[in-house]
DNA sequence: TTGAAAGCGCTACCAT
DNA sequence: ATGGTAGCGCTTTCAA
């Protein structure tokens, strides 16, 4: 390992001087600078971030806490975060919490132990207690909050939009799939949809579910048609569930969208590869990730916009599981 | 920030003693140990990993380099890696390379600068030069290699299996979708399929593609039926492309699997949510991730099995895009 | 404009 | 069994 000492020796100067050119701080003579630069190039030196971090008590690392990267909504978020962050030279320490408080705490501890300079969390379970105690900048992602800066999509509006779309397109017996109770954004959508549904001249029922997972999605779909066989419009809790419902409906011989309309939520990439392609409410996941990263960087740099809360717009994507009318 | 000094003071002992109980090294009297433990609990102390890392010249961090987490095959790998790694107390520094050499180099530099104790790379572009120069333990994932320990699925066999399946089930005019040239595992599959195809009594054509992405998958599908409208069996380069092909085929009014059989590759979670559900060759992505992590940990601990190369089995998953017969 | 040296929090060696 | 302390690689005073 080549250290700052080696560079200093090679350049014939002190380590202090090398540090100065490295960080572009304080006075350094032009020729001295050149000697140092040459030595750095010669030795192919790059500074040890750990030593830096120890002295400055902050690293160039940012902690990202996700429920589960295996759920296709989150890679998009993560990618947005990473792309934006790396523009400012930050890197990502990643953790999946599985909505498990202990795992979440473990990761937060790791983050703190490694001097991360900020945290982005898309987690749903934890109460703020722990976040309050640590003094690190925190941005919540895919999550609203009174207490912390947050980036999220307008779930209430999304729910309304989903319901309104189905109503406008003539669905009369709508089934609303209610997402997991502990996931806040899922409840927002639900509420939005209920608002719209209860004011309209339609029948509607609710199917409560407890997960978004691939494994269970098919089960929800079966349950749905078991309980509400004559439904002609489904508001799915997300695209995965929506796609599972398409699948089940086709198996039962229903015509989509003639007999049954379906609208999803999220607009994950594969929703345009379903057959028929899934109409859905789009959350701009990648952009949400970027915004969260941007916000966190601002906070770190103590620039304007701190404590901001950014609500991203939601958008109807009309594909082929809703009628053209 | 509470440091080892604070604990020492609180417990009325020296920092050396605290360090000993922390690391369970050397002699510590039972009562002293208790005092220290109490002080740690009292102060809610947890050691600064950065300081540790600086002294020991190694952290508890491992670098994971992926082409693109947004491609649904990789989250599975990543999750397997993370789950296994965290059992041994390691954490993940994540980077997406986009198969871009510069990004890859940047991440490797970050890894080194942060004293990671090992690297797992699922990248395709880089020549080994850079990996050779750094002395860190490296495990290649989803990638074969003469020079490094690697975990991969048997692509050759997978390709053969895919081809054999279609042949056995009576496809006569098969189109083989060849994956991106720079992706080694894609070429292995291709070769395996060619082997089988060229020995069988079937017509076959090849469609060359340059990406696996969602965005372009539909384009490949259109091109496929444009060039080979009467094909009755498609070996897709992966599941995403396979699903796009289902989609396009249905649009063209083809019956699946009566007129057209399709077989995918990977068995990503959403392949069982397509309609019809996609028959495919399964790569055990999650397990591959775990194996890679396990292997790396062994190497780090200098245990047996170093330099191992682990070939994971591939498996035919029969769903509804192939005939039952 | 430059260098010497203290110190970031920790581990491990050498004493006792 | 315990404590003192050097040193990991770096940054930042303070002096010169």
XYZ file of C-alpha atoms (C1' of nucleotides) in Angstrom:
682
model
C 0.000 0.000 0.000
C 1.400 3.363 -0.994
C 0.772 6.077 1.560
C 1.073 9.799 1.794
C 4.501 9.322 3.302
C 5.751 7.572 0.210
C 4.481 10.399 -1.921
C 6.124 12.953 0.367
C 9.436 11.145 0.175
C 9.245 10.745 -3.585
C 8.431 14.418 -4.019
C 10.950 15.554 -1.448
C 8.396 17.449 0.621
C 6.512 16.908 3.871
C 3.280 14.998 4.214
C 1.569 18.236 5.160
C 2.342 19.636 1.771
C 1.106 16.547 0.007
C -2.091 16.786 1.982
C -2.451 20.391 0.922
C -2.271 19.628 -2.751
C -4.516 16.619 -2.298
C -7.206 18.716 -0.723
C -6.426 21.923 -2.524
C -6.221 23.777 0.745
C -3.705 26.380 1.915
C -0.746 27.676 -0.001
C 1.371 25.467 -2.202
C 3.986 26.771 -4.590
C 3.414 25.975 -8.228
C 6.591 23.990 -8.635
C 6.068 22.132 -5.391
C 2.598 21.246 -6.502
C 3.954 19.863 -9.702
C 6.503 17.745 -7.909
C 3.770 16.332 -5.734
C 1.457 15.661 -8.637
C 4.230 13.846 -10.420
C 4.987 11.745 -7.397
C 1.321 10.860 -7.059
C 1.139 9.811 -10.668
C 4.440 7.992 -10.471
C 3.408 5.956 -7.456
C -0.202 5.614 -8.558
C -1.245 6.868 -5.171
C -4.788 7.286 -4.013
C -5.552 8.406 -0.502
C -6.814 6.037 2.128
C -10.418 6.998 2.743
C -10.446 5.211 6.054
C -7.717 7.399 7.505
C -9.437 10.474 6.169
C -12.704 9.373 7.564
C -11.203 8.736 10.971
C -9.740 12.173 11.259
C -12.642 14.082 9.775
C -15.216 11.906 11.431
C -17.092 11.575 8.226
C -16.716 9.363 5.214
C -17.885 9.645 1.632
C -20.341 6.874 2.290
C -24.098 7.032 2.436
C -26.317 4.358 3.890
C -29.282 3.176 1.868
C -31.895 1.136 3.645
C -34.444 -0.713 1.534
C -37.198 -3.149 2.439
C -36.168 -5.669 -0.207
C -34.167 -5.134 -3.360
C -35.852 -8.210 -4.792
C -39.103 -6.298 -5.135
C -38.843 -4.681 -8.584
C -39.873 -1.253 -7.399
C -36.768 -0.802 -5.287
C -33.954 -1.398 -7.725
C -35.227 1.628 -9.585
C -35.133 3.748 -6.471
C -31.695 2.442 -5.625
C -30.384 3.163 -9.059
C -31.645 6.727 -8.943
C -30.001 7.222 -5.592
C -26.734 5.752 -6.720
C -26.515 7.646 -9.973
C -27.141 10.976 -8.330
C -24.930 10.295 -5.363
C -21.969 9.184 -7.402
C -22.023 12.472 -9.270
C -20.921 14.031 -6.010
C -18.444 11.295 -5.236
C -20.505 9.478 -2.656
C -20.807 5.727 -2.484
C -23.458 3.417 -1.210
C -23.608 1.135 1.755
C -26.645 -1.024 1.086
C -28.966 -2.840 3.439
C -32.192 -4.791 3.030
C -34.325 -4.641 6.125
C -37.099 -7.062 5.172
C -39.231 -4.726 7.259
C -37.593 -6.291 10.263
C -36.797 -3.854 13.022
C -33.766 -5.739 14.239
C -32.149 -5.856 10.806
C -32.891 -2.217 10.376
C -31.248 -1.361 13.655
C -28.239 -3.464 12.780
C -27.782 -1.629 9.539
C -28.171 1.744 11.135
C -25.513 0.764 13.604
C -23.256 -0.280 10.748
C -23.869 3.025 9.060
C -22.945 4.940 12.171
C -19.909 2.780 12.841
C -18.653 3.481 9.369
C -19.086 7.224 9.628
C -21.623 7.490 6.854
C -22.434 11.082 6.179
C -26.133 10.528 5.674
C -28.866 7.926 5.382
C -31.681 7.343 2.941
C -34.359 5.031 4.191
C -37.315 3.528 2.362
C -38.368 1.475 5.303
C -41.820 1.326 6.840
C -41.608 -0.337 10.141
C -39.404 1.705 12.360
C -40.601 4.398 14.660
C -38.514 7.509 14.638
C -37.004 7.014 18.047
C -33.796 5.570 16.726
C -33.458 8.062 13.952
C -33.963 10.849 16.414
C -31.152 9.678 18.595
C -28.575 9.592 15.896
C -27.670 12.957 14.566
C -27.082 11.933 10.981
C -28.851 13.607 8.109
C -31.756 11.433 7.082
C -34.009 11.471 4.065
C -37.078 9.290 3.906
C -37.892 7.775 0.564
C -41.254 6.456 -0.615
C -42.594 7.633 2.700
C -44.180 10.760 4.105
C -43.159 12.317 7.385
C -43.761 15.315 9.570
C -40.384 15.083 11.153
C -37.933 14.444 8.365
C -37.280 15.531 4.837
C -38.918 13.038 2.543
C -39.436 12.209 -1.084
C -42.569 10.363 -2.041
C -45.168 10.105 -4.733
C -48.652 11.397 -4.164
C -50.355 8.201 -3.087
C -53.672 9.754 -2.247
C -53.925 11.223 -5.693
C -52.714 7.975 -7.214
C -55.458 6.047 -5.485
C -58.026 8.559 -6.606
C -56.752 8.460 -10.142
C -56.873 4.678 -10.253
C -60.443 4.613 -8.971
C -61.561 7.461 -11.160
C -60.146 5.785 -14.222
C -62.055 2.588 -13.627
C -65.251 4.459 -12.823
C -64.984 6.630 -15.905
C -64.392 3.627 -18.063
C -67.591 2.056 -16.908
C -66.645 -0.496 -14.262
C -69.630 -1.103 -12.025
C -68.532 -3.732 -9.526
C -65.084 -2.737 -8.476
C -62.783 -4.652 -6.193
C -60.175 -2.640 -4.397
C -57.116 -4.575 -3.318
C -55.845 -3.081 -0.105
C -52.094 -3.376 0.368
C -50.271 -4.400 3.541
C -51.407 -2.416 6.562
C -47.923 -1.510 7.738
C -46.925 0.075 4.446
C -47.889 3.688 4.613
C -47.932 4.512 0.911
C -50.196 1.513 0.344
C -52.685 2.967 2.787
C -52.567 6.353 1.115
C -53.514 4.809 -2.183
C -56.229 2.899 -0.486
C -57.687 6.001 1.091
C -57.566 7.920 -2.143
C -59.370 5.144 -3.932
C -61.993 4.871 -1.219
C -62.679 8.591 -1.430
C -63.408 8.358 -5.086
C -65.279 5.086 -4.930
C -67.620 6.097 -2.152
C -68.772 9.143 -4.049
C -69.439 7.305 -7.252
C -72.387 5.290 -8.360
C -70.675 1.929 -8.212
C -70.579 -1.149 -6.053
C -67.261 -1.873 -4.528
C -65.630 -4.395 -2.256
C -62.283 -4.543 -0.559
C -59.803 -7.393 -0.524
C -57.231 -7.004 2.215
C -53.774 -8.384 1.602
C -50.648 -8.576 3.684
C -47.841 -8.624 1.193
C -46.586 -7.515 -2.178
C -44.551 -10.586 -2.866
C -44.436 -12.606 -6.046
C -45.020 -15.777 -4.127
C -48.279 -14.662 -2.601
C -49.611 -12.522 -5.404
C -51.209 -15.456 -7.121
C -52.949 -16.407 -3.901
C -54.513 -12.967 -3.635
C -55.676 -13.233 -7.208
C -57.368 -16.559 -6.544
C -58.947 -15.219 -3.402
C -60.214 -12.210 -5.275
C -62.135 -14.179 -7.857
C -63.263 -16.623 -5.219
C -64.840 -13.871 -3.135
C -65.936 -11.562 -5.902
C -66.474 -13.629 -9.030
C -68.532 -11.024 -10.828
C -66.204 -8.086 -10.319
C -65.637 -6.097 -13.491
C -62.899 -3.774 -12.290
C -59.899 -4.345 -10.080
C -57.707 -1.729 -8.483
C -54.575 -3.683 -7.644
C -52.327 -2.780 -4.751
C -49.340 -2.752 -7.059
C -48.232 -4.016 -10.452
C -47.094 -7.404 -9.259
C -50.494 -8.117 -7.826
C -52.055 -6.575 -10.912
C -50.152 -8.903 -13.195
C -51.087 -11.888 -11.065
C -54.717 -10.840 -11.392
C -54.482 -10.591 -15.169
C -53.048 -14.038 -15.180
C -55.752 -15.523 -12.996
C -58.508 -13.747 -14.928
C -57.269 -15.129 -18.218
C -57.155 -18.564 -16.690
C -60.792 -18.173 -15.729
C -61.608 -17.242 -19.293
C -62.405 -13.601 -18.649
C -61.833 -11.149 -21.438
C -59.687 -8.162 -20.618
C -60.669 -5.359 -20.748
C -64.156 -6.276 -22.003
C -65.304 -8.344 -19.005
C -62.786 -7.096 -16.557
C -60.634 -4.015 -16.267
C -57.539 -3.931 -14.146
C -55.344 -1.092 -13.034
C -52.007 -1.532 -11.325
C -49.717 0.705 -9.356
C -46.027 1.621 -9.717
C -45.353 1.073 -13.400
C -42.513 -1.342 -12.893
C -40.675 -2.141 -16.112
C -42.323 -5.507 -16.605
C -45.828 -4.063 -16.560
C -45.442 -3.231 -20.203
C -44.456 -6.818 -20.895
C -47.564 -8.391 -19.475
C -50.278 -9.523 -21.815
C -52.395 -7.571 -22.093
C -50.087 -4.747 -21.091
C -51.049 -3.389 -17.722
C -52.653 0.010 -17.288
C -51.237 1.491 -14.161
C -50.482 4.500 -12.008
C -46.895 5.423 -12.480
C -44.623 6.387 -9.645
C -41.419 7.888 -10.967
C -39.187 5.599 -8.960
C -35.864 6.417 -10.544
C -36.497 10.139 -10.248
C -37.629 9.704 -6.673
C -34.313 8.087 -5.896
C -32.460 10.905 -7.555
C -34.432 13.555 -5.730
C -33.803 11.880 -2.413
C -30.099 11.793 -3.128
C -30.101 15.406 -4.211
C -31.983 16.446 -1.117
C -29.598 14.565 1.141
C -26.595 16.140 -0.525
C -28.083 19.583 -0.020
C -28.641 18.854 3.619
C -25.102 17.615 4.015
C -23.769 20.719 2.361
C -26.179 22.760 4.435
C -27.549 24.338 1.366
C -31.050 25.618 0.830
C -33.989 23.301 0.654
C -33.206 21.571 3.874
C -36.154 19.946 5.577
C -37.895 19.992 2.322
C -40.515 17.468 1.538
C -40.817 16.591 -2.096
C -44.006 15.191 -3.471
C -43.575 13.660 -6.875
C -46.446 13.541 -9.339
C -48.202 10.369 -10.159
C -49.421 9.613 -13.621
C -51.958 7.416 -15.346
C -50.417 5.084 -17.870
C -53.142 3.761 -20.098
C -52.346 0.441 -21.583
C -54.529 -2.494 -22.454
C -56.192 -3.644 -19.268
C -58.520 -0.670 -19.314
C -61.034 0.172 -22.009
C -60.353 2.771 -24.587
C -63.943 4.048 -24.460
C -19.696 10.173 19.965
C -18.799 7.797 22.755
C -15.371 6.270 22.401
C -13.359 3.531 23.973
C -11.861 6.144 26.293
C -15.249 7.005 27.714
C -15.909 3.364 28.366
C -12.514 2.964 30.025
C -13.160 5.918 32.272
C -16.663 4.766 33.161
C -15.413 1.294 33.993
C -12.331 2.546 35.791
C -9.932 0.552 33.624
C -7.559 1.252 30.750
C -8.518 1.365 27.103
C -6.364 -1.699 26.569
C -8.606 -3.682 28.839
C -11.725 -2.458 27.140
C -10.243 -3.446 23.817
C -9.537 -6.888 25.215
C -13.075 -7.539 26.261
C -14.348 -6.059 23.020
C -12.280 -8.445 20.971
C -12.251 -11.266 23.427
C -8.494 -11.454 23.262
C -6.015 -11.878 26.077
C -6.749 -12.233 29.763
C -9.472 -10.272 31.469
C -10.660 -10.966 34.999
C -14.283 -11.926 35.346
C -15.182 -8.955 37.511
C -13.267 -6.524 35.318
C -15.034 -7.888 32.309
C -18.342 -7.299 33.979
C -17.467 -3.724 34.826
C -16.537 -3.108 31.234
C -19.660 -4.752 29.897
C -21.740 -2.629 32.207
C -20.008 0.522 31.102
C -20.551 -0.410 27.462
C -24.227 -1.005 28.070
C -24.520 2.113 30.179
C -22.974 4.339 27.547
C -24.521 2.463 24.652
C -21.109 2.205 23.124
C -20.315 0.565 19.838
C -16.799 0.607 18.449
C -15.818 2.841 15.606
C -15.260 0.574 12.626
C -13.258 3.196 10.850
C -10.621 3.330 13.553
C -10.511 -0.433 13.650
C -10.220 -0.621 9.939
C -7.397 1.888 9.885
C -5.333 -0.017 12.362
C -6.029 -3.491 11.045
C -5.923 -2.391 7.453
C -9.099 -4.228 6.760
C -12.735 -3.423 7.252
C -15.823 -5.556 7.547
C -16.908 -4.336 4.159
C -17.146 -6.244 0.926
C -17.489 -4.682 -2.495
C -20.183 -5.966 -4.806
C -19.975 -4.976 -8.427
C -23.023 -5.576 -10.601
C -23.786 -4.665 -14.190
C -27.185 -3.187 -13.357
C -29.381 -3.819 -10.366
C -32.333 -2.774 -12.472
C -32.107 -6.006 -14.433
C -34.242 -8.446 -12.421
C -31.667 -11.191 -12.428
C -29.213 -9.218 -10.308
C -31.272 -8.281 -7.279
C -31.539 -11.987 -6.602
C -27.804 -12.432 -6.795
C -27.286 -9.386 -4.613
C -29.739 -10.601 -2.049
C -28.046 -13.975 -1.834
C -24.698 -12.306 -1.374
C -25.998 -9.973 1.278
C -27.831 -12.589 3.280
C -24.858 -14.896 3.423
C -22.364 -12.150 4.077
C -24.302 -10.611 6.897
C -24.298 -13.926 8.706
C -20.595 -13.375 9.137
C -20.973 -9.725 10.004
C -19.896 -8.318 6.659
C -21.634 -5.472 4.931
C -21.990 -4.461 1.348
C -20.567 -1.615 -0.636
C -22.584 -1.668 -3.849
C -21.742 -0.492 -7.330
C -23.454 -0.697 -10.704
C -20.980 -0.698 -13.543
C -23.331 -0.521 -16.531
C -20.646 -2.604 -18.190
C -18.619 0.563 -18.372
C -14.936 0.088 -17.710
C -14.429 3.518 -16.199
C -17.241 3.098 -13.699
C -15.925 -0.296 -12.826
C -12.469 1.087 -12.189
C -13.877 3.875 -10.086
C -15.722 1.434 -7.911
C -12.739 -0.800 -7.514
C -10.750 2.202 -6.418
C -13.449 3.052 -3.899
C -13.372 -0.492 -2.624
C -9.627 -0.360 -2.132
C -9.731 3.066 -0.540
C -12.252 1.819 1.950
C -10.252 -1.235 2.905
C -12.818 -3.721 1.741
C -11.739 -7.209 2.617
C -12.888 -8.755 -0.628
C -14.755 -8.168 -3.857
C -17.502 -10.019 -5.670
C -17.893 -9.036 -9.267
C -20.576 -9.997 -11.767
C -19.183 -7.789 -14.454
C -18.374 -8.791 -17.996
C -16.296 -6.140 -19.572
C -13.129 -5.824 -17.631
C -9.958 -7.632 -18.449
C -8.183 -9.070 -15.490
C -5.290 -6.656 -15.513
C -6.753 -4.461 -12.834
C -7.891 -7.304 -10.675
C -4.459 -8.815 -10.899
C -2.790 -5.704 -9.635
C -4.844 -5.388 -6.559
C -4.220 -8.072 -4.045
C -7.737 -8.329 -2.700
C -9.615 -11.599 -2.629
C -11.927 -11.692 -5.606
C -14.781 -13.971 -6.509
C -16.380 -13.826 -9.917
C -20.106 -14.298 -10.054
C -22.190 -15.369 -13.050
C -18.920 -15.695 -14.885
C -16.372 -18.402 -15.550
C -12.661 -17.891 -15.206
C -9.373 -19.720 -15.347
C -7.693 -17.264 -13.064
C -10.115 -16.608 -10.256
C -12.525 -18.475 -8.088
C -15.937 -18.192 -9.639
C -19.530 -19.167 -9.159
C -21.652 -19.628 -12.219
C -24.433 -21.729 -13.616
C -23.751 -24.251 -16.328
C -24.624 -22.166 -19.348
C -23.567 -24.721 -21.910
C -25.842 -27.293 -20.392
C -28.594 -24.703 -20.043
C -28.417 -23.913 -23.726
C -28.467 -27.585 -24.594
C -31.399 -28.186 -22.309
C -33.380 -25.327 -23.804
C -32.778 -26.554 -27.332
C -33.398 -30.168 -26.464
C -36.671 -29.293 -24.814
C -37.998 -27.504 -27.870
C -36.797 -30.255 -30.183
C -38.336 -32.972 -28.071
C -41.598 -31.157 -27.959
C -41.803 -31.063 -31.689
C -40.653 -27.611 -32.746
C -39.401 -27.755 -36.329
C -38.408 -24.222 -37.216
C -36.565 -22.913 -34.257
C -35.243 -19.406 -33.775
C -32.371 -19.023 -31.398
C -32.010 -15.586 -29.865
C -28.339 -14.923 -29.311
C -27.591 -12.657 -26.372
C -25.136 -9.765 -26.279
C -21.699 -10.751 -27.550
C -19.777 -9.297 -24.620
C -21.707 -11.282 -22.050
C -19.895 -14.521 -21.582
C -22.689 -16.584 -20.040
C -24.953 -15.564 -22.911
C -22.461 -17.015 -25.330
C -22.204 -20.245 -23.391
C -25.925 -20.741 -23.642
C -25.759 -19.944 -27.278
C -23.071 -22.506 -27.913
C -24.894 -25.155 -25.962
C -28.042 -24.549 -27.944
C -26.174 -24.621 -31.239
C -24.615 -27.956 -30.357
C -27.969 -29.516 -29.797
C -29.691 -27.809 -32.694
C -27.099 -28.717 -35.276
C -27.371 -32.384 -34.455
C -31.125 -32.498 -34.630
C -33.453 -32.770 -37.537
C -34.769 -29.239 -37.384
C -34.417 -25.956 -39.205
C -33.026 -23.173 -37.146
C -32.095 -19.547 -37.476
C -30.279 -17.125 -35.240
C -31.338 -13.657 -34.199
C -28.450 -11.656 -32.778
C -29.205 -9.095 -30.110
C -27.118 -6.611 -28.206
C -28.926 -6.133 -24.944
C -31.118 -7.671 -22.314
C -32.984 -4.516 -21.468
C -36.707 -4.068 -21.048
C -36.683 -1.144 -23.397
C -35.242 -3.035 -26.293
C -36.763 -6.431 -25.670
C -39.896 -5.558 -27.567
C -37.812 -4.461 -30.528
C -36.088 -7.833 -30.667
C -39.448 -9.540 -30.545
C -40.742 -7.529 -33.468
C -37.587 -8.170 -35.410
C -37.866 -11.862 -34.714
C -41.304 -12.249 -36.216
C -40.389 -9.879 -39.023
C -37.443 -12.033 -40.043
C -38.814 -15.441 -39.178
C -42.594 -15.250 -39.320
C -43.128 -18.990 -39.504
C -40.933 -19.953 -36.577
C -42.609 -22.428 -34.254
C -40.081 -22.456 -31.435
C -38.075 -19.679 -29.844
C -35.123 -20.052 -27.526
C -34.972 -16.656 -25.861
C -31.733 -15.164 -24.585
C -33.337 -14.565 -21.198
C -36.734 -14.305 -19.564
C -37.238 -10.644 -20.261
C -36.786 -11.225 -23.952
C -38.893 -14.363 -23.643
C -41.766 -12.454 -22.099
C -41.519 -9.772 -24.767
C -41.744 -12.514 -27.362
C -44.840 -14.012 -25.765
C -46.365 -10.606 -25.841
C -45.570 -9.966 -29.460
C -46.702 -13.437 -30.502
C -50.057 -12.986 -28.818
C -50.430 -9.660 -30.548
C -49.863 -11.400 -33.841
C -52.587 -13.893 -32.973
C -50.342 -16.884 -32.508
C -51.441 -19.560 -30.134
C -49.001 -20.545 -27.452
C -47.846 -23.279 -27.210
C -49.850 -24.741 -30.111
C -48.437 -22.577 -32.913
C -45.381 -21.389 -31.119
C -43.343 -22.644 -28.219
C -41.061 -20.374 -26.244
C -38.428 -21.104 -23.700
C -36.748 -18.464 -21.578
C -33.643 -18.340 -19.451
C -33.033 -17.365 -15.819
C -36.377 -17.993 -14.173
C -36.779 -14.515 -12.819
C -39.713 -14.175 -10.420
C -42.008 -12.536 -12.931
C -41.699 -15.373 -15.417
C -44.374 -17.209 -13.504
C -46.619 -14.172 -13.762
C -46.572 -13.957 -17.526
C -49.500 -15.286 -19.476
C -49.039 -17.971 -20.465
C -46.488 -18.654 -17.762
C -43.043 -18.936 -19.251
C -41.211 -22.235 -19.496
C -37.598 -21.516 -18.815
C -34.160 -22.689 -17.788
C -33.652 -21.820 -14.188
C -30.433 -20.388 -12.866
C -30.426 -20.483 -9.095
C -29.545 -16.814 -8.739
C -30.089 -16.427 -5.038
C -28.078 -19.545 -4.285
C -25.353 -18.412 -6.633
C -25.073 -15.219 -4.657
C -24.883 -17.153 -1.444
C -22.253 -19.508 -2.777
C -20.149 -16.632 -3.986
C -20.339 -15.016 -0.582
C -19.498 -18.270 1.137
C -16.537 -18.835 -1.136
C -15.231 -15.353 -0.554
C -15.529 -15.744 3.177
C -13.581 -18.980 3.013
C -10.876 -17.315 1.025
C -10.705 -14.462 3.495
C -10.448 -16.886 6.361
C -7.968 -18.899 4.349
C -10.015 -21.973 4.782
C -10.313 -24.905 2.453
C -11.904 -24.589 -0.908
C -9.888 -21.618 -1.967
C -9.574 -21.127 -5.689
C -12.578 -23.252 -6.071
C -14.809 -22.840 -8.998
C -18.418 -23.655 -8.350
C -20.696 -24.651 -11.147
C -24.322 -24.541 -10.184
C -26.871 -26.777 -11.844
C -29.367 -25.465 -14.248
C -32.886 -26.779 -14.389
C -35.780 -26.958 -16.795
C -38.903 -25.320 -15.477
C -41.827 -26.476 -17.535
C -44.643 -24.030 -17.588
C -47.118 -23.122 -20.261
C -45.158 -21.853 -23.230
C -44.041 -25.371 -24.087
C -46.262 -28.284 -24.961
C -47.171 -30.911 -22.447
C -47.240 -33.956 -24.748
C 5.258 28.827 1.369
C 6.545 24.868 4.018
C 7.354 21.478 7.932
C 6.679 19.361 12.633
C 3.665 17.290 15.285
C -0.725 16.363 17.565
C -4.553 13.639 17.310
C -8.827 11.082 15.068
C -10.383 5.836 17.830
C -8.651 1.753 17.954
C -5.389 -2.610 18.559
C -1.452 -4.966 20.027
C 2.947 -5.090 21.922
C 5.723 -4.692 25.945
C 5.877 -3.985 30.792
C 4.635 -4.906 35.238
C -4.476 -9.861 34.885
C -3.863 -5.047 33.669
C -1.897 -0.565 31.895
C 1.035 2.439 28.962
C 1.849 3.555 24.547
C 3.220 3.345 19.651
C 1.267 3.574 15.462
C -2.456 2.681 11.499
C -2.778 7.132 7.268
C -4.484 11.183 7.201
C -5.631 16.494 8.221
C -4.841 20.612 10.506
C -3.086 23.701 13.685
C 1.098 26.263 14.922
C 5.750 27.849 13.993
C 9.176 29.084 11.221
